[in-house]
Every structure is written in C-alpha cells, then in structure tokens.
Amino acid sequence: MSLPSEAKVVIIGGGVIGCSIAYHLAHLGWTDIVLLERKQLTSGTTWHAAGLIGQMRATLNMTKLAKYSAELYTGLEAETGVATGYKQYGSLGLALSPARKEEMLRGMSMAKTFGLEAHWKTAQECLDMYPYLNTDGVEGGLFLPSDGQADPANIAHALAKGAKQKGAKIVEGVKVTGVTTHNGRASGVTYDQDGEQGTITAPYVVNAAGMWGREVGSMAGVNVPLQACEHFYILT
C-alpha cells in the first residue's frame, strides 16, 4: 500500500493501543489518520496478553475508563463483524491482609458510586466460588460480576477495522526509522517500507510502540521510562 506524504496524525505501533487510538480518533471525526506497524498487527505484546477485562482501578477516572472499555467491547463485534471473544465471567480479587481488605472495601464503595456492581465475599464464600483456593490468611474477596476476558488480538483487529471503516489508513510492514521535530515538537516520521525510504509530515505523532516505546521516544529526544518485564499467567 502506498503511503501519503502528509497526514494529520501518524500512530506508531499496531497493537491494541495503537488500533484503539486510530479507532477513537476516527470516530471523533478526524481524517488523514495513518497507523504504521513494522510487522503485522498485534505481533508485538498484544497477541500474548492475558486479555483480562477488569474495571476497578485505584482512581475514579481510571475506573471510568476501564468501565468504558468493557462497554465498548460488548458492541464492537456488532459494529465491525470481528469477534472479540469477550465473556463476562466476573473477577474475584483476594485480600491477604487487613490493610488490603480496607483498600478493597474503599474501592468497592467508589465503584458503586458510578454504577459498577461489586460485592464483598467472606473467605468461605470465595472458596465456594472457586474450590481450588488456599484461604489461609485470606480476609475476604471482592467480586465484580461484569468483569471478564477477551481475545486481545481480535479486539485489536476489530478496532482496526472500525478505524478503517471511518477512513483511517493502517499499513503493515512499515518500520518507523525516525521522528522528525520542529521547534521542540514532533513534525512527522521517516520510515522504511520494503527497503524504500520515505517521510510523512504530520502535526501529531503518537508513540504506541508498547515495549519498544522507549526506543521510539528516543528518536524524538524524549526519555520514556519504560522497561519490559517477564510475566506469567495460567489458563485453566
């Protein structure tokens, strides 16, 4: 696919974050959106994410944002025809100390103020819900029935399709090699596409490169305090 020489915004990275940014800007009425992915969509860290959709966060705005995401995923398949695999199984978080219990109870009260259903469970009730638990030292647990799990890669593809339906251009196999700047702010990107070099000028450049965000930031002289860490999860 040929690339334009200029755009309103260039998004670097085709994971779920980059695709979400393209989707939401397109739905806000932005035009001339270009998303560049160096390999294939979701091939970075998105494809092996656990896909947990938890809505309770430490602050009001973060909880509202997570709640919005859960609501978005329920209608995204109907909008785009791409299945997200979203299932609302509910989540159960355990408190292993009195201090953690107090924190979770505060969070539960906050969640309820803006319509997020949440229930406190005793240790025995937690065990009844999930018989494989070791309840030694468990002070109780917080159950959110509307939490769930989805397929992160499919969510990204659904968001990408929704963005393209609104006119965004999403191009795979394009590696951003630099970020151009003017008067202390980003002014575009340079790229490599199948060995061909090019430049796109844009008043907005978005770093959505995930675990490579620090390297992309350094292209513009910006220090992004980000370090990739190994993680594990189990599907049963």
GROMACS .gro file of C-alpha atoms in nm:
model
  236
    1MET     CA    1   0.000   0.000   0.000
    2SER     CA    2   0.134   0.342  -0.093
    3LEU     CA    3   0.181   0.590   0.187
    4PRO     CA    4   0.085   0.958   0.183
    5SER     CA    5   0.348   1.228   0.218
    6GLU     CA    6   0.147   1.402   0.488
    7ALA     CA    7  -0.122   1.323   0.744
    8LYS     CA    8  -0.294   1.481   1.041
    9VAL     CA    9  -0.162   1.213   1.276
   10VAL     CA   10   0.081   0.925   1.248
   11ILE     CA   11   0.041   0.645   1.501
   12ILE     CA   12   0.345   0.425   1.554
   13GLY     CA   13   0.251   0.071   1.655
   14GLY     CA   14  -0.028  -0.165   1.555
   15GLY     CA   15  -0.107  -0.325   1.888
   16VAL     CA   16  -0.433  -0.287   2.074
   17ILE     CA   17  -0.337   0.063   2.197
   18GLY     CA   18  -0.242   0.196   1.855
   19CYS     CA   19  -0.554   0.046   1.695
   20SER     CA   20  -0.769   0.191   1.974
   21ILE     CA   21  -0.624   0.538   1.921
   22ALA     CA   22  -0.692   0.515   1.547
   23TYR     CA   23  -1.046   0.390   1.614
   24HIS     CA   24  -1.136   0.664   1.860
   25LEU     CA   25  -0.981   0.950   1.661
   26ALA     CA   26  -1.167   0.828   1.351
   27HIS     CA   27  -1.494   0.814   1.544
   28LEU     CA   28  -1.429   1.168   1.668
   29GLY     CA   29  -1.426   1.279   1.306
   30TRP     CA   30  -1.050   1.301   1.248
   31THR     CA   31  -0.935   1.242   0.891
   32ASP     CA   32  -0.590   1.167   0.745
   33ILE     CA   33  -0.507   0.912   1.015
   34VAL     CA   34  -0.211   0.685   0.935
   35LEU     CA   35  -0.110   0.392   1.155
   36LEU     CA   36   0.225   0.225   1.082
   37GLU     CA   37   0.310  -0.126   1.205
   38ARG     CA   38   0.660  -0.259   1.144
   39LYS     CA   39   0.544  -0.622   1.112
   40GLN     CA   40   0.181  -0.734   1.149
   41LEU     CA   41  -0.096  -0.600   1.368
   42THR     CA   42  -0.077  -0.739   1.724
   43SER     CA   43   0.261  -0.908   1.661
   44GLY     CA   44   0.427  -0.722   1.949
   45THR     CA   45   0.300  -0.771   2.302
   46THR     CA   46  -0.074  -0.765   2.229
   47TRP     CA   47  -0.107  -1.118   2.095
   48HIS     CA   48   0.007  -1.288   2.418
   49ALA     CA   49  -0.170  -1.061   2.669
   50ALA     CA   50  -0.400  -1.236   2.916
   51GLY     CA   51  -0.699  -1.037   2.794
   52LEU     CA   52  -0.841  -0.972   3.141
   53ILE     CA   53  -1.107  -0.701   3.143
   54GLY     CA   54  -1.102  -0.567   3.498
   55GLN     CA   55  -1.285  -0.244   3.571
   56MET     CA   56  -1.194  -0.138   3.925
   57ARG     CA   57  -0.888   0.084   3.942
   58ALA     CA   58  -0.717   0.299   4.203
   59THR     CA   59  -0.871   0.626   4.083
   60LEU     CA   60  -1.213   0.740   3.966
   61ASN     CA   61  -1.103   0.834   3.614
   62MET     CA   62  -0.912   0.510   3.558
   63THR     CA   63  -1.214   0.310   3.673
   64LYS     CA   64  -1.441   0.507   3.440
   65LEU     CA   65  -1.201   0.437   3.153
   66ALA     CA   66  -1.193   0.064   3.228
   67LYS     CA   67  -1.572   0.057   3.256
   68TYR     CA   68  -1.599   0.228   2.920
   69SER     CA   69  -1.367  -0.032   2.764
   70ALA     CA   70  -1.586  -0.318   2.888
   71GLU     CA   71  -1.894  -0.148   2.745
   72LEU     CA   72  -1.717  -0.083   2.414
   73TYR     CA   73  -1.617  -0.447   2.370
   74THR     CA   74  -1.974  -0.567   2.412
   75GLY     CA   75  -2.079  -0.376   2.098
   76LEU     CA   76  -1.762  -0.386   1.892
   77GLU     CA   77  -1.839  -0.720   1.726
   78ALA     CA   78  -2.178  -0.597   1.604
   79GLU     CA   79  -2.017  -0.281   1.464
   80THR     CA   80  -1.727  -0.446   1.281
   81GLY     CA   81  -1.818  -0.812   1.233
   82VAL     CA   82  -1.495  -0.917   1.408
   83ALA     CA   83  -1.544  -1.138   1.714
   84THR     CA   84  -1.370  -1.012   2.028
   85GLY     CA   85  -1.428  -1.326   2.236
   86TYR     CA   86  -1.549  -1.108   2.523
   87LYS     CA   87  -1.711  -1.312   2.800
   88GLN     CA   88  -1.822  -1.162   3.131
   89TYR     CA   89  -1.726  -1.437   3.372
   90GLY     CA   90  -1.668  -1.199   3.663
   91SER     CA   91  -1.349  -1.145   3.864
   92LEU     CA   92  -1.255  -1.230   4.222
   93GLY     CA   93  -0.973  -1.046   4.396
   94LEU     CA   94  -0.847  -1.163   4.735
   95ALA     CA   95  -0.735  -0.956   5.032
   96LEU     CA   96  -0.442  -1.120   5.212
   97SER     CA   97  -0.408  -0.858   5.487
   98PRO     CA   98  -0.638  -0.624   5.685
   99ALA     CA   99  -0.484  -0.325   5.507
  100ARG     CA  100  -0.557  -0.476   5.166
  101LYS     CA  101  -0.913  -0.553   5.279
  102GLU     CA  102  -0.963  -0.190   5.380
  103GLU     CA  103  -0.826  -0.073   5.045
  104MET     CA  104  -1.054  -0.307   4.851
  105LEU     CA  105  -1.360  -0.203   5.053
  106ARG     CA  106  -1.285   0.162   4.974
  107GLY     CA  107  -1.255   0.069   4.610
  108MET     CA  108  -1.585  -0.117   4.623
  109SER     CA  109  -1.760   0.190   4.765
  110MET     CA  110  -1.609   0.408   4.494
  111ALA     CA  111  -1.711   0.161   4.223
  112LYS     CA  112  -2.071   0.159   4.337
  113THR     CA  113  -2.096   0.538   4.318
  114PHE     CA  114  -2.086   0.523   3.939
  115GLY     CA  115  -2.283   0.210   3.874
  116LEU     CA  116  -2.021  -0.066   3.881
  117GLU     CA  117  -2.166  -0.372   4.054
  118ALA     CA  118  -1.934  -0.506   4.324
  119HIS     CA  119  -1.981  -0.748   4.615
  120TRP     CA  120  -1.768  -0.829   4.919
  121LYS     CA  121  -1.728  -1.201   4.988
  122THR     CA  122  -1.607  -1.379   5.302
  123ALA     CA  123  -1.319  -1.624   5.274
  124GLN     CA  124  -1.565  -1.913   5.280
  125GLU     CA  125  -1.777  -1.756   5.007
  126CYS     CA  126  -1.463  -1.712   4.796
  127LEU     CA  127  -1.385  -2.080   4.846
  128ASP     CA  128  -1.739  -2.172   4.747
  129MET     CA  129  -1.696  -1.976   4.425
  130TYR     CA  130  -1.353  -2.125   4.346
  131PRO     CA  131  -1.281  -2.452   4.533
  132TYR     CA  132  -0.910  -2.458   4.440
  133LEU     CA  133  -0.826  -2.164   4.665
  134ASN     CA  134  -0.599  -2.182   4.966
  135THR     CA  135  -0.780  -1.950   5.204
  136ASP     CA  136  -0.506  -1.937   5.471
  137GLY     CA  137  -0.474  -1.572   5.568
  138VAL     CA  138  -0.749  -1.460   5.331
  139GLU     CA  139  -0.950  -1.171   5.479
  140GLY     CA  140  -1.215  -1.191   5.208
  141GLY     CA  141  -1.253  -1.102   4.846
  142LEU     CA  142  -1.409  -0.855   4.605
  143PHE     CA  143  -1.630  -0.995   4.328
  144LEU     CA  144  -1.716  -0.790   4.019
  145PRO     CA  145  -1.967  -0.987   3.807
  146SER     CA  146  -1.929  -0.770   3.494
  147ASP     CA  147  -1.553  -0.825   3.462
  148GLY     CA  148  -1.437  -1.079   3.210
  149GLN     CA  149  -1.189  -1.189   2.948
  150ALA     CA  150  -1.148  -1.125   2.577
  151ASP     CA  151  -0.911  -1.206   2.291
  152PRO     CA  152  -0.665  -0.914   2.277
  153ALA     CA  153  -0.559  -0.979   1.917
  154ASN     CA  154  -0.917  -0.992   1.794
  155ILE     CA  155  -1.003  -0.675   1.985
  156ALA     CA  156  -0.714  -0.500   1.809
  157HIS     CA  157  -0.829  -0.628   1.469
  158ALA     CA  158  -1.187  -0.518   1.544
  159LEU     CA  159  -1.067  -0.170   1.644
  160ALA     CA  160  -0.850  -0.155   1.331
  161LYS     CA  161  -1.145  -0.248   1.110
  162GLY     CA  162  -1.365   0.008   1.283
  163ALA     CA  163  -1.098   0.273   1.222
  164LYS     CA  164  -1.063   0.179   0.854
  165GLN     CA  165  -1.440   0.192   0.810
  166LYS     CA  166  -1.413   0.559   0.912
  167GLY     CA  167  -1.129   0.629   0.668
  168ALA     CA  168  -0.812   0.563   0.867
  169LYS     CA  169  -0.517   0.413   0.679
  170ILE     CA  170  -0.348   0.120   0.855
  171VAL     CA  171  -0.033  -0.015   0.693
  172GLU     CA  172   0.169  -0.321   0.799
  173GLY     CA  173   0.530  -0.395   0.713
  174VAL     CA  174   0.646  -0.035   0.761
  175LYS     CA  175   0.923   0.035   1.012
  176VAL     CA  176   0.948   0.385   1.153
  177THR     CA  177   1.316   0.480   1.149
  178GLY     CA  178   1.296   0.829   1.294
  179VAL     CA  179   1.077   1.106   1.429
  180THR     CA  180   1.129   1.450   1.278
  181THR     CA  181   1.091   1.755   1.502
  182HIS     CA  182   1.046   2.128   1.456
  183ASN     CA  183   1.068   2.389   1.732
  184GLY     CA  184   1.073   2.123   2.000
  185ARG     CA  185   0.775   1.919   1.885
  186ALA     CA  186   0.718   1.624   1.655
  187SER     CA  187   0.656   1.712   1.291
  188GLY     CA  188   0.648   1.371   1.123
  189VAL     CA  189   0.827   1.040   1.077
  190THR     CA  190   1.073   0.873   0.848
  191TYR     CA  191   1.014   0.510   0.753
  192ASP     CA  192   1.139   0.205   0.567
  193GLN     CA  193   0.891   0.012   0.352
  194ASP     CA  194   1.040  -0.288   0.173
  195GLY     CA  195   1.376  -0.117   0.154
  196GLU     CA  196   1.228   0.209   0.027
  197GLN     CA  197   1.278   0.518   0.244
  198GLY     CA  198   1.012   0.781   0.291
  199THR     CA  199   0.881   1.063   0.508
  200ILE     CA  200   0.536   1.156   0.634
  201THR     CA  201   0.487   1.503   0.777
  202ALA     CA  202   0.223   1.534   1.048
  203PRO     CA  203   0.143   1.779   1.328
  204TYR     CA  204   0.075   1.486   1.560
  205VAL     CA  205   0.286   1.174   1.614
  206VAL     CA  206   0.168   0.911   1.863
  207ASN     CA  207   0.409   0.666   2.025
  208ALA     CA  208   0.209   0.343   2.066
  209ALA     CA  209   0.505   0.110   2.029
  210GLY     CA  210   0.446  -0.084   2.352
  211MET     CA  211   0.762  -0.244   2.484
  212TRP     CA  212   0.958  -0.054   2.218
  213GLY     CA  213   0.814   0.278   2.331
  214ARG     CA  214   1.143   0.384   2.490
  215GLU     CA  215   1.331   0.337   2.161
  216VAL     CA  216   1.068   0.528   1.966
  217GLY     CA  217   1.072   0.807   2.224
  218SER     CA  218   1.448   0.840   2.190
  219MET     CA  219   1.400   0.906   1.817
  220ALA     CA  220   1.240   1.237   1.918
  221GLY     CA  221   1.482   1.303   2.203
  222VAL     CA  222   1.226   1.207   2.466
  223ASN     CA  223   1.306   0.974   2.756
  224VAL     CA  224   1.025   0.723   2.810
  225PRO     CA  225   1.081   0.549   3.148
  226LEU     CA  226   0.970   0.207   3.029
  227GLN     CA  227   1.126  -0.136   3.077
  228ALA     CA  228   0.986  -0.467   2.956
  229CYS     CA  229   0.942  -0.733   3.225
  230GLU     CA  230   0.874  -1.105   3.204
  231HIS     CA  231   0.532  -1.216   3.321
  232PHE     CA  232   0.334  -1.536   3.356
  233TYR     CA  233  -0.030  -1.636   3.359
  234ILE     CA  234  -0.219  -1.964   3.353
  235LEU     CA  235  -0.529  -2.055   3.154
  236THR     CA  236  -0.739  -2.332   3.307
   0.00000   0.00000   0.00000
